[in-house]
């Protein structure tokens, strides 16, 4: 068991700033790094801060590569709810990254196995993930790795839990439009990253944050595996840490 570093912040904005500091440090040390990126509401203050620092000339993404955690099955990259679209509009369009060096699983693939394999190979070819960003689902999912009987190692297709579809329906017109499946990096892909940064904000995440980092390690709480990762930082606000002393 490793020590998980926890950084307590007053607000989600401060979470964004403290998280951005890790990127500032990493880009200074390794300008051609590979970032593992995530979607969701929680990373947004971080992405806004990265854009701000890039505009101010403090960050240079020109040599950076990125690999996203997951994508909905059946959505094309220009669908407004696809994770490719999210990344473009919330980050990539506003920083000096070369989009050709950013990858997101292909939601429209006709050959799932080949797409997933190629995704893993690309990450390897690019030297492995230096810093993997994660949000956390209310059920403990990371990426779209849902609670399950076993940890699945590599990039693969998953059926989405109802709780997850419910949580994400706010972005769609109705629950029927929320895809029922997705492609996600596996737990092994995430665990191979040299560093992991998990961000969590809001009272509704307090219970799962406690369970993940202070409860038993089990595939029923996918994020709990991070207790075995040697370099994990959790940056969270007071609300998300309210059940942890
Ligand atoms: P959220 O999503 O940041 O929108 O809460 C987190 C997740 O489901 O991984």
PDB file of C-alpha atoms and ligand atoms in Angstrom:
ATOM      1  CA  UNK A   1       0.000   0.000   0.000  1.00  0.00           C
ATOM      2  CA  UNK A   2       1.339   3.400  -0.917  1.00  0.00           C
ATOM      3  CA  UNK A   3       0.769   6.747   0.634  1.00  0.00           C
ATOM      4  CA  UNK A   4      -1.748   8.774  -1.369  1.00  0.00           C
ATOM      5  CA  UNK A   5      -0.962  12.467  -1.370  1.00  0.00           C
ATOM      6  CA  UNK A   6      -4.086  14.523  -0.666  1.00  0.00           C
ATOM      7  CA  UNK A   7      -4.240  18.246  -1.392  1.00  0.00           C
ATOM      8  CA  UNK A   8      -7.167  20.017   0.239  1.00  0.00           C
ATOM      9  CA  UNK A   9      -8.550  23.108  -1.495  1.00  0.00           C
ATOM     10  CA  UNK A  10     -11.192  25.631  -0.507  1.00  0.00           C
ATOM     11  CA  UNK A  11     -12.963  25.754  -3.872  1.00  0.00           C
ATOM     12  CA  UNK A  12     -13.153  23.969  -7.250  1.00  0.00           C
ATOM     13  CA  UNK A  13     -11.256  26.925  -8.762  1.00  0.00           C
ATOM     14  CA  UNK A  14      -8.403  26.328  -6.357  1.00  0.00           C
ATOM     15  CA  UNK A  15      -8.462  22.637  -7.292  1.00  0.00           C
ATOM     16  CA  UNK A  16      -7.981  23.774 -10.895  1.00  0.00           C
ATOM     17  CA  UNK A  17      -5.027  25.964  -9.977  1.00  0.00           C
ATOM     18  CA  UNK A  18      -3.267  23.412  -7.801  1.00  0.00           C
ATOM     19  CA  UNK A  19      -3.782  20.776 -10.486  1.00  0.00           C
ATOM     20  CA  UNK A  20      -2.452  23.173 -13.154  1.00  0.00           C
ATOM     21  CA  UNK A  21       0.698  23.575 -11.054  1.00  0.00           C
ATOM     22  CA  UNK A  22       1.434  19.881 -11.633  1.00  0.00           C
ATOM     23  CA  UNK A  23       1.225  20.444 -15.406  1.00  0.00           C
ATOM     24  CA  UNK A  24       3.447  23.511 -15.187  1.00  0.00           C
ATOM     25  CA  UNK A  25       6.051  21.437 -13.360  1.00  0.00           C
ATOM     26  CA  UNK A  26       5.744  18.465 -15.726  1.00  0.00           C
ATOM     27  CA  UNK A  27       5.962  20.543 -18.917  1.00  0.00           C
ATOM     28  CA  UNK A  28       9.051  22.280 -17.600  1.00  0.00           C
ATOM     29  CA  UNK A  29      10.723  18.985 -16.837  1.00  0.00           C
ATOM     30  CA  UNK A  30       9.481  17.130 -19.949  1.00  0.00           C
ATOM     31  CA  UNK A  31       8.176  19.361 -22.774  1.00  0.00           C
ATOM     32  CA  UNK A  32       7.362  16.331 -24.964  1.00  0.00           C
ATOM     33  CA  UNK A  33       5.351  14.471 -22.341  1.00  0.00           C
ATOM     34  CA  UNK A  34       2.276  12.287 -22.843  1.00  0.00           C
ATOM     35  CA  UNK A  35      -0.760  13.444 -20.892  1.00  0.00           C
ATOM     36  CA  UNK A  36      -3.622  11.119 -20.033  1.00  0.00           C
ATOM     37  CA  UNK A  37      -6.688  13.361 -20.106  1.00  0.00           C
ATOM     38  CA  UNK A  38     -10.241  13.102 -18.812  1.00  0.00           C
ATOM     39  CA  UNK A  39     -13.647  14.622 -19.469  1.00  0.00           C
ATOM     40  CA  UNK A  40     -16.407  15.542 -17.020  1.00  0.00           C
ATOM     41  CA  UNK A  41     -17.251  18.669 -15.030  1.00  0.00           C
ATOM     42  CA  UNK A  42     -14.519  18.307 -12.434  1.00  0.00           C
ATOM     43  CA  UNK A  43     -11.520  18.910 -14.769  1.00  0.00           C
ATOM     44  CA  UNK A  44     -13.066  22.083 -16.242  1.00  0.00           C
ATOM     45  CA  UNK A  45     -11.475  24.575 -13.796  1.00  0.00           C
ATOM     46  CA  UNK A  46      -8.135  22.874 -14.507  1.00  0.00           C
ATOM     47  CA  UNK A  47      -8.610  23.149 -18.267  1.00  0.00           C
ATOM     48  CA  UNK A  48      -9.570  26.821 -17.923  1.00  0.00           C
ATOM     49  CA  UNK A  49      -6.396  27.418 -15.926  1.00  0.00           C
ATOM     50  CA  UNK A  50      -4.240  25.581 -18.504  1.00  0.00           C
ATOM     51  CA  UNK A  51      -5.745  27.740 -21.273  1.00  0.00           C
ATOM     52  CA  UNK A  52      -5.055  30.875 -19.248  1.00  0.00           C
ATOM     53  CA  UNK A  53      -1.446  29.912 -18.564  1.00  0.00           C
ATOM     54  CA  UNK A  54      -0.902  28.968 -22.212  1.00  0.00           C
ATOM     55  CA  UNK A  55      -2.337  32.298 -23.377  1.00  0.00           C
ATOM     56  CA  UNK A  56      -0.035  34.054 -20.902  1.00  0.00           C
ATOM     57  CA  UNK A  57       2.920  32.236 -22.458  1.00  0.00           C
ATOM     58  CA  UNK A  58       3.585  30.261 -19.278  1.00  0.00           C
ATOM     59  CA  UNK A  59       2.823  26.879 -20.807  1.00  0.00           C
ATOM     60  CA  UNK A  60       3.893  25.437 -24.150  1.00  0.00           C
ATOM     61  CA  UNK A  61       1.988  22.425 -25.478  1.00  0.00           C
ATOM     62  CA  UNK A  62       3.700  22.377 -28.876  1.00  0.00           C
ATOM     63  CA  UNK A  63       5.485  19.091 -28.170  1.00  0.00           C
ATOM     64  CA  UNK A  64       2.873  17.560 -25.897  1.00  0.00           C
ATOM     65  CA  UNK A  65       0.885  14.446 -26.786  1.00  0.00           C
ATOM     66  CA  UNK A  66      -2.302  13.314 -25.157  1.00  0.00           C
ATOM     67  CA  UNK A  67      -4.461  10.219 -24.824  1.00  0.00           C
ATOM     68  CA  UNK A  68      -7.976  10.472 -23.453  1.00  0.00           C
ATOM     69  CA  UNK A  69      -9.494   7.944 -21.111  1.00  0.00           C
ATOM     70  CA  UNK A  70     -12.694   7.131 -22.916  1.00  0.00           C
ATOM     71  CA  UNK A  71     -15.353   7.789 -25.529  1.00  0.00           C
ATOM     72  CA  UNK A  72     -19.002   6.922 -26.029  1.00  0.00           C
ATOM     73  CA  UNK A  73     -19.720   4.096 -28.438  1.00  0.00           C
ATOM     74  CA  UNK A  74     -21.631   5.331 -31.473  1.00  0.00           C
ATOM     75  CA  UNK A  75     -20.780   9.034 -31.230  1.00  0.00           C
ATOM     76  CA  UNK A  76     -18.597  10.701 -33.845  1.00  0.00           C
ATOM     77  CA  UNK A  77     -15.968  13.241 -32.861  1.00  0.00           C
ATOM     78  CA  UNK A  78     -18.122  16.124 -34.013  1.00  0.00           C
ATOM     79  CA  UNK A  79     -21.149  15.069 -31.959  1.00  0.00           C
ATOM     80  CA  UNK A  80     -21.473  17.751 -29.249  1.00  0.00           C
ATOM     81  CA  UNK A  81     -21.671  15.108 -26.502  1.00  0.00           C
ATOM     82  CA  UNK A  82     -18.687  13.104 -27.699  1.00  0.00           C
ATOM     83  CA  UNK A  83     -15.588  13.289 -25.567  1.00  0.00           C
ATOM     84  CA  UNK A  84     -13.482  14.245 -28.612  1.00  0.00           C
ATOM     85  CA  UNK A  85     -15.727  17.286 -29.053  1.00  0.00           C
ATOM     86  CA  UNK A  86     -15.470  18.054 -25.326  1.00  0.00           C
ATOM     87  CA  UNK A  87     -11.675  17.996 -25.471  1.00  0.00           C
ATOM     88  CA  UNK A  88     -11.524  20.151 -28.587  1.00  0.00           C
ATOM     89  CA  UNK A  89     -13.887  22.795 -27.277  1.00  0.00           C
ATOM     90  CA  UNK A  90     -12.741  22.869 -23.656  1.00  0.00           C
ATOM     91  CA  UNK A  91      -9.010  22.543 -24.166  1.00  0.00           C
ATOM     92  CA  UNK A  92      -7.372  21.704 -27.490  1.00  0.00           C
ATOM     93  CA  UNK A  93      -8.899  24.592 -29.487  1.00  0.00           C
ATOM     94  CA  UNK A  94      -7.471  27.051 -26.959  1.00  0.00           C
ATOM     95  CA  UNK A  95      -3.903  25.811 -26.464  1.00  0.00           C
ATOM     96  CA  UNK A  96      -0.998  25.317 -28.854  1.00  0.00           C
ATOM     97  CA  UNK A  97      -1.285  21.533 -29.003  1.00  0.00           C
ATOM     98  CA  UNK A  98      -1.087  19.710 -32.338  1.00  0.00           C
ATOM     99  CA  UNK A  99      -4.437  17.871 -32.515  1.00  0.00           C
ATOM    100  CA  UNK A 100      -2.831  15.180 -34.648  1.00  0.00           C
ATOM    101  CA  UNK A 101      -0.944  14.243 -31.494  1.00  0.00           C
ATOM    102  CA  UNK A 102      -4.076  13.894 -29.376  1.00  0.00           C
ATOM    103  CA  UNK A 103      -5.970  10.631 -29.313  1.00  0.00           C
ATOM    104  CA  UNK A 104      -9.436   9.702 -28.054  1.00  0.00           C
ATOM    105  CA  UNK A 105     -10.904   6.221 -28.610  1.00  0.00           C
ATOM    106  CA  UNK A 106     -12.872   6.093 -31.878  1.00  0.00           C
ATOM    107  CA  UNK A 107     -16.569   5.920 -31.002  1.00  0.00           C
ATOM    108  CA  UNK A 108     -17.466   4.911 -34.530  1.00  0.00           C
ATOM    109  CA  UNK A 109     -15.014   2.059 -34.968  1.00  0.00           C
ATOM    110  CA  UNK A 110     -16.216  -0.979 -36.875  1.00  0.00           C
ATOM    111  CA  UNK A 111     -13.457  -3.157 -35.429  1.00  0.00           C
ATOM    112  CA  UNK A 112     -13.505  -2.759 -31.658  1.00  0.00           C
ATOM    113  CA  UNK A 113     -10.677  -5.145 -30.945  1.00  0.00           C
ATOM    114  CA  UNK A 114      -8.300  -3.581 -33.463  1.00  0.00           C
ATOM    115  CA  UNK A 115      -9.158  -0.051 -32.325  1.00  0.00           C
ATOM    116  CA  UNK A 116      -8.535  -0.920 -28.661  1.00  0.00           C
ATOM    117  CA  UNK A 117      -5.272  -2.675 -29.448  1.00  0.00           C
ATOM    118  CA  UNK A 118      -4.063   0.221 -31.594  1.00  0.00           C
ATOM    119  CA  UNK A 119      -4.927   2.613 -28.759  1.00  0.00           C
ATOM    120  CA  UNK A 120      -2.695   0.732 -26.329  1.00  0.00           C
ATOM    121  CA  UNK A 121       0.074   0.510 -28.923  1.00  0.00           C
ATOM    122  CA  UNK A 122      -0.027   4.240 -29.581  1.00  0.00           C
ATOM    123  CA  UNK A 123       0.354   5.000 -25.877  1.00  0.00           C
ATOM    124  CA  UNK A 124       3.319   2.657 -25.739  1.00  0.00           C
ATOM    125  CA  UNK A 125       4.848   4.106 -28.916  1.00  0.00           C
ATOM    126  CA  UNK A 126       4.542   7.565 -27.372  1.00  0.00           C
ATOM    127  CA  UNK A 127       6.528   6.407 -24.356  1.00  0.00           C
ATOM    128  CA  UNK A 128       3.749   5.754 -21.859  1.00  0.00           C
ATOM    129  CA  UNK A 129       1.581   8.189 -19.938  1.00  0.00           C
ATOM    130  CA  UNK A 130       3.473  10.628 -17.751  1.00  0.00           C
ATOM    131  CA  UNK A 131       0.503  12.060 -15.880  1.00  0.00           C
ATOM    132  CA  UNK A 132      -2.954  10.507 -15.942  1.00  0.00           C
ATOM    133  CA  UNK A 133      -5.805  12.803 -14.961  1.00  0.00           C
ATOM    134  CA  UNK A 134      -8.906  11.184 -13.470  1.00  0.00           C
ATOM    135  CA  UNK A 135     -12.292  12.274 -12.240  1.00  0.00           C
ATOM    136  CA  UNK A 136     -14.276   9.839 -10.147  1.00  0.00           C
ATOM    137  CA  UNK A 137     -17.810   8.558 -10.667  1.00  0.00           C
ATOM    138  CA  UNK A 138     -20.289   8.217  -7.816  1.00  0.00           C
ATOM    139  CA  UNK A 139     -19.910   4.457  -8.119  1.00  0.00           C
ATOM    140  CA  UNK A 140     -16.108   4.720  -8.056  1.00  0.00           C
ATOM    141  CA  UNK A 141     -15.611   4.370 -11.790  1.00  0.00           C
ATOM    142  CA  UNK A 142     -12.448   5.767 -13.359  1.00  0.00           C
ATOM    143  CA  UNK A 143     -12.679   6.351 -17.060  1.00  0.00           C
ATOM    144  CA  UNK A 144     -15.648   4.140 -17.815  1.00  0.00           C
ATOM    145  CA  UNK A 145     -14.316   1.265 -15.750  1.00  0.00           C
ATOM    146  CA  UNK A 146     -17.474   0.467 -13.839  1.00  0.00           C
ATOM    147  CA  UNK A 147     -17.818  -1.672 -10.682  1.00  0.00           C
ATOM    148  CA  UNK A 148     -17.234  -5.230 -11.768  1.00  0.00           C
ATOM    149  CA  UNK A 149     -16.084  -8.660 -10.525  1.00  0.00           C
ATOM    150  CA  UNK A 150     -12.575  -8.233 -11.913  1.00  0.00           C
ATOM    151  CA  UNK A 151     -10.270  -5.396 -12.914  1.00  0.00           C
ATOM    152  CA  UNK A 152      -9.999  -5.234 -16.716  1.00  0.00           C
ATOM    153  CA  UNK A 153      -6.490  -4.357 -17.815  1.00  0.00           C
ATOM    154  CA  UNK A 154      -6.552  -2.871 -21.267  1.00  0.00           C
ATOM    155  CA  UNK A 155      -8.619  -0.546 -23.402  1.00  0.00           C
ATOM    156  CA  UNK A 156     -11.960  -2.251 -23.978  1.00  0.00           C
ATOM    157  CA  UNK A 157     -15.681  -1.839 -24.569  1.00  0.00           C
ATOM    158  CA  UNK A 158     -17.973  -1.456 -21.559  1.00  0.00           C
ATOM    159  CA  UNK A 159     -21.701  -1.374 -20.935  1.00  0.00           C
ATOM    160  CA  UNK A 160     -22.591   1.724 -18.951  1.00  0.00           C
ATOM    161  CA  UNK A 161     -24.268   1.430 -15.567  1.00  0.00           C
ATOM    162  CA  UNK A 162     -27.649   3.083 -15.142  1.00  0.00           C
ATOM    163  CA  UNK A 163     -26.194   5.321 -12.412  1.00  0.00           C
ATOM    164  CA  UNK A 164     -23.566   6.561 -14.860  1.00  0.00           C
ATOM    165  CA  UNK A 165     -26.085   7.118 -17.651  1.00  0.00           C
ATOM    166  CA  UNK A 166     -28.301   8.994 -15.174  1.00  0.00           C
ATOM    167  CA  UNK A 167     -25.369  11.155 -14.027  1.00  0.00           C
ATOM    168  CA  UNK A 168     -24.496  11.992 -17.641  1.00  0.00           C
ATOM    169  CA  UNK A 169     -28.000  12.535 -18.969  1.00  0.00           C
ATOM    170  CA  UNK A 170     -27.840  16.213 -18.013  1.00  0.00           C
ATOM    171  CA  UNK A 171     -25.806  16.721 -21.174  1.00  0.00           C
ATOM    172  CA  UNK A 172     -28.331  15.040 -23.463  1.00  0.00           C
ATOM    173  CA  UNK A 173     -31.953  15.843 -24.370  1.00  0.00           C
ATOM    174  CA  UNK A 174     -33.175  12.696 -22.630  1.00  0.00           C
ATOM    175  CA  UNK A 175     -31.910   9.503 -21.017  1.00  0.00           C
ATOM    176  CA  UNK A 176     -32.718   7.589 -24.227  1.00  0.00           C
ATOM    177  CA  UNK A 177     -30.056   9.543 -26.067  1.00  0.00           C
ATOM    178  CA  UNK A 178     -27.305   8.603 -23.605  1.00  0.00           C
ATOM    179  CA  UNK A 179     -25.239   5.827 -25.191  1.00  0.00           C
ATOM    180  CA  UNK A 180     -25.434   2.446 -23.461  1.00  0.00           C
ATOM    181  CA  UNK A 181     -21.819   1.538 -24.133  1.00  0.00           C
ATOM    182  CA  UNK A 182     -18.394   3.148 -24.324  1.00  0.00           C
ATOM    183  CA  UNK A 183     -14.725   2.461 -24.924  1.00  0.00           C
ATOM    184  CA  UNK A 184     -12.337   3.049 -22.068  1.00  0.00           C
ATOM    185  CA  UNK A 185      -8.722   2.649 -21.132  1.00  0.00           C
ATOM    186  CA  UNK A 186      -8.462  -0.298 -18.786  1.00  0.00           C
ATOM    187  CA  UNK A 187      -7.405  -0.263 -15.157  1.00  0.00           C
ATOM    188  CA  UNK A 188      -4.011  -1.579 -16.274  1.00  0.00           C
ATOM    189  CA  UNK A 189      -3.622   1.294 -18.739  1.00  0.00           C
ATOM    190  CA  UNK A 190      -4.321   3.783 -15.940  1.00  0.00           C
ATOM    191  CA  UNK A 191      -2.057   1.968 -13.473  1.00  0.00           C
ATOM    192  CA  UNK A 192       0.856   2.076 -15.965  1.00  0.00           C
ATOM    193  CA  UNK A 193       0.907   5.876 -15.888  1.00  0.00           C
ATOM    194  CA  UNK A 194       3.961   7.223 -14.090  1.00  0.00           C
ATOM    195  CA  UNK A 195       1.848   9.629 -12.080  1.00  0.00           C
ATOM    196  CA  UNK A 196      -1.876   9.795 -11.410  1.00  0.00           C
ATOM    197  CA  UNK A 197      -3.839  12.920 -10.510  1.00  0.00           C
ATOM    198  CA  UNK A 198      -7.415  12.449  -9.337  1.00  0.00           C
ATOM    199  CA  UNK A 199      -9.600  15.519  -8.969  1.00  0.00           C
ATOM    200  CA  UNK A 200     -12.856  15.522  -7.012  1.00  0.00           C
ATOM    201  CA  UNK A 201     -15.172  18.322  -6.004  1.00  0.00           C
ATOM    202  CA  UNK A 202     -18.546  18.564  -4.304  1.00  0.00           C
ATOM    203  CA  UNK A 203     -20.235  16.911  -1.358  1.00  0.00           C
ATOM    204  CA  UNK A 204     -21.746  14.221  -3.551  1.00  0.00           C
ATOM    205  CA  UNK A 205     -18.239  12.799  -4.090  1.00  0.00           C
ATOM    206  CA  UNK A 206     -17.295  12.687  -0.381  1.00  0.00           C
ATOM    207  CA  UNK A 207     -18.462   9.141   0.238  1.00  0.00           C
ATOM    208  CA  UNK A 208     -16.840   7.582  -2.817  1.00  0.00           C
ATOM    209  CA  UNK A 209     -13.558   9.436  -2.206  1.00  0.00           C
ATOM    210  CA  UNK A 210     -13.447   8.004   1.308  1.00  0.00           C
ATOM    211  CA  UNK A 211     -14.356   4.500   0.114  1.00  0.00           C
ATOM    212  CA  UNK A 212     -11.791   4.588  -2.692  1.00  0.00           C
ATOM    213  CA  UNK A 213      -8.779   5.671  -0.673  1.00  0.00           C
ATOM    214  CA  UNK A 214      -9.595   4.409   2.817  1.00  0.00           C
ATOM    215  CA  UNK A 215     -11.691   1.317   2.120  1.00  0.00           C
ATOM    216  CA  UNK A 216     -10.777  -2.141   0.823  1.00  0.00           C
ATOM    217  CA  UNK A 217      -9.249  -2.447  -2.646  1.00  0.00           C
ATOM    218  CA  UNK A 218     -11.891  -4.133  -4.780  1.00  0.00           C
ATOM    219  CA  UNK A 219     -13.045  -4.103  -8.412  1.00  0.00           C
ATOM    220  CA  UNK A 220     -16.459  -3.182  -6.994  1.00  0.00           C
ATOM    221  CA  UNK A 221     -14.862   0.215  -6.274  1.00  0.00           C
ATOM    222  CA  UNK A 222     -12.628   0.618  -9.342  1.00  0.00           C
ATOM    223  CA  UNK A 223     -10.821   3.731  -8.036  1.00  0.00           C
ATOM    224  CA  UNK A 224      -9.684   1.779  -4.952  1.00  0.00           C
ATOM    225  CA  UNK A 225      -6.965   0.131  -7.085  1.00  0.00           C
ATOM    226  CA  UNK A 226      -5.172   3.482  -6.978  1.00  0.00           C
ATOM    227  CA  UNK A 227      -4.119   2.610  -3.422  1.00  0.00           C
ATOM    228  CA  UNK A 228      -1.600   0.303  -5.137  1.00  0.00           C
ATOM    229  CA  UNK A 229      -0.238   2.982  -7.480  1.00  0.00           C
ATOM    230  CA  UNK A 230       3.109   4.380  -6.299  1.00  0.00           C
ATOM    231  CA  UNK A 231       2.453   8.019  -7.212  1.00  0.00           C
ATOM    232  CA  UNK A 232      -1.108   9.266  -6.773  1.00  0.00           C
ATOM    233  CA  UNK A 233      -2.145  12.796  -5.910  1.00  0.00           C
ATOM    234  CA  UNK A 234      -5.727  13.619  -5.013  1.00  0.00           C
ATOM    235  CA  UNK A 235      -6.638  17.277  -5.349  1.00  0.00           C
ATOM    236  CA  UNK A 236     -10.088  17.950  -3.956  1.00  0.00           C
ATOM    237  CA  UNK A 237     -12.198  20.611  -2.342  1.00  0.00           C
ATOM    238  CA  UNK A 238     -13.330  20.632   1.295  1.00  0.00           C
ATOM    239  CA  UNK A 239     -16.741  19.255   0.315  1.00  0.00           C
ATOM    240  CA  UNK A 240     -15.329  16.172  -1.410  1.00  0.00           C
ATOM    241  CA  UNK A 241     -12.955  15.609   1.519  1.00  0.00           C
ATOM    242  CA  UNK A 242     -15.551  16.257   4.197  1.00  0.00           C
ATOM    243  CA  UNK A 243     -15.579  12.603   5.335  1.00  0.00           C
ATOM    244  CA  UNK A 244     -11.784  12.421   5.590  1.00  0.00           C
ATOM    245  CA  UNK A 245      -9.910  13.939   8.565  1.00  0.00           C
TER     246      UNK A 245
HETATM  247  P1  LIG B   1     -17.759  14.569 -13.197  1.00  0.00           P
HETATM  248  O1  LIG B   1     -17.553  13.087 -13.747  1.00  0.00           O
HETATM  249  O2  LIG B   1     -16.401  15.188 -13.125  1.00  0.00           O
HETATM  250  O3  LIG B   1     -18.632  15.211 -14.212  1.00  0.00           O
HETATM  251  O4  LIG B   1     -18.395  14.424 -11.848  1.00  0.00           O
HETATM  252  C1  LIG B   1     -16.613  12.280 -13.130  1.00  0.00           C
HETATM  253  C2  LIG B   1     -16.667  10.886 -13.711  1.00  0.00           C
HETATM  254  O5  LIG B   1     -17.766  10.357 -13.937  1.00  0.00           O
HETATM  255  O6  LIG B   1     -15.593  10.309 -13.902  1.00  0.00           O
END
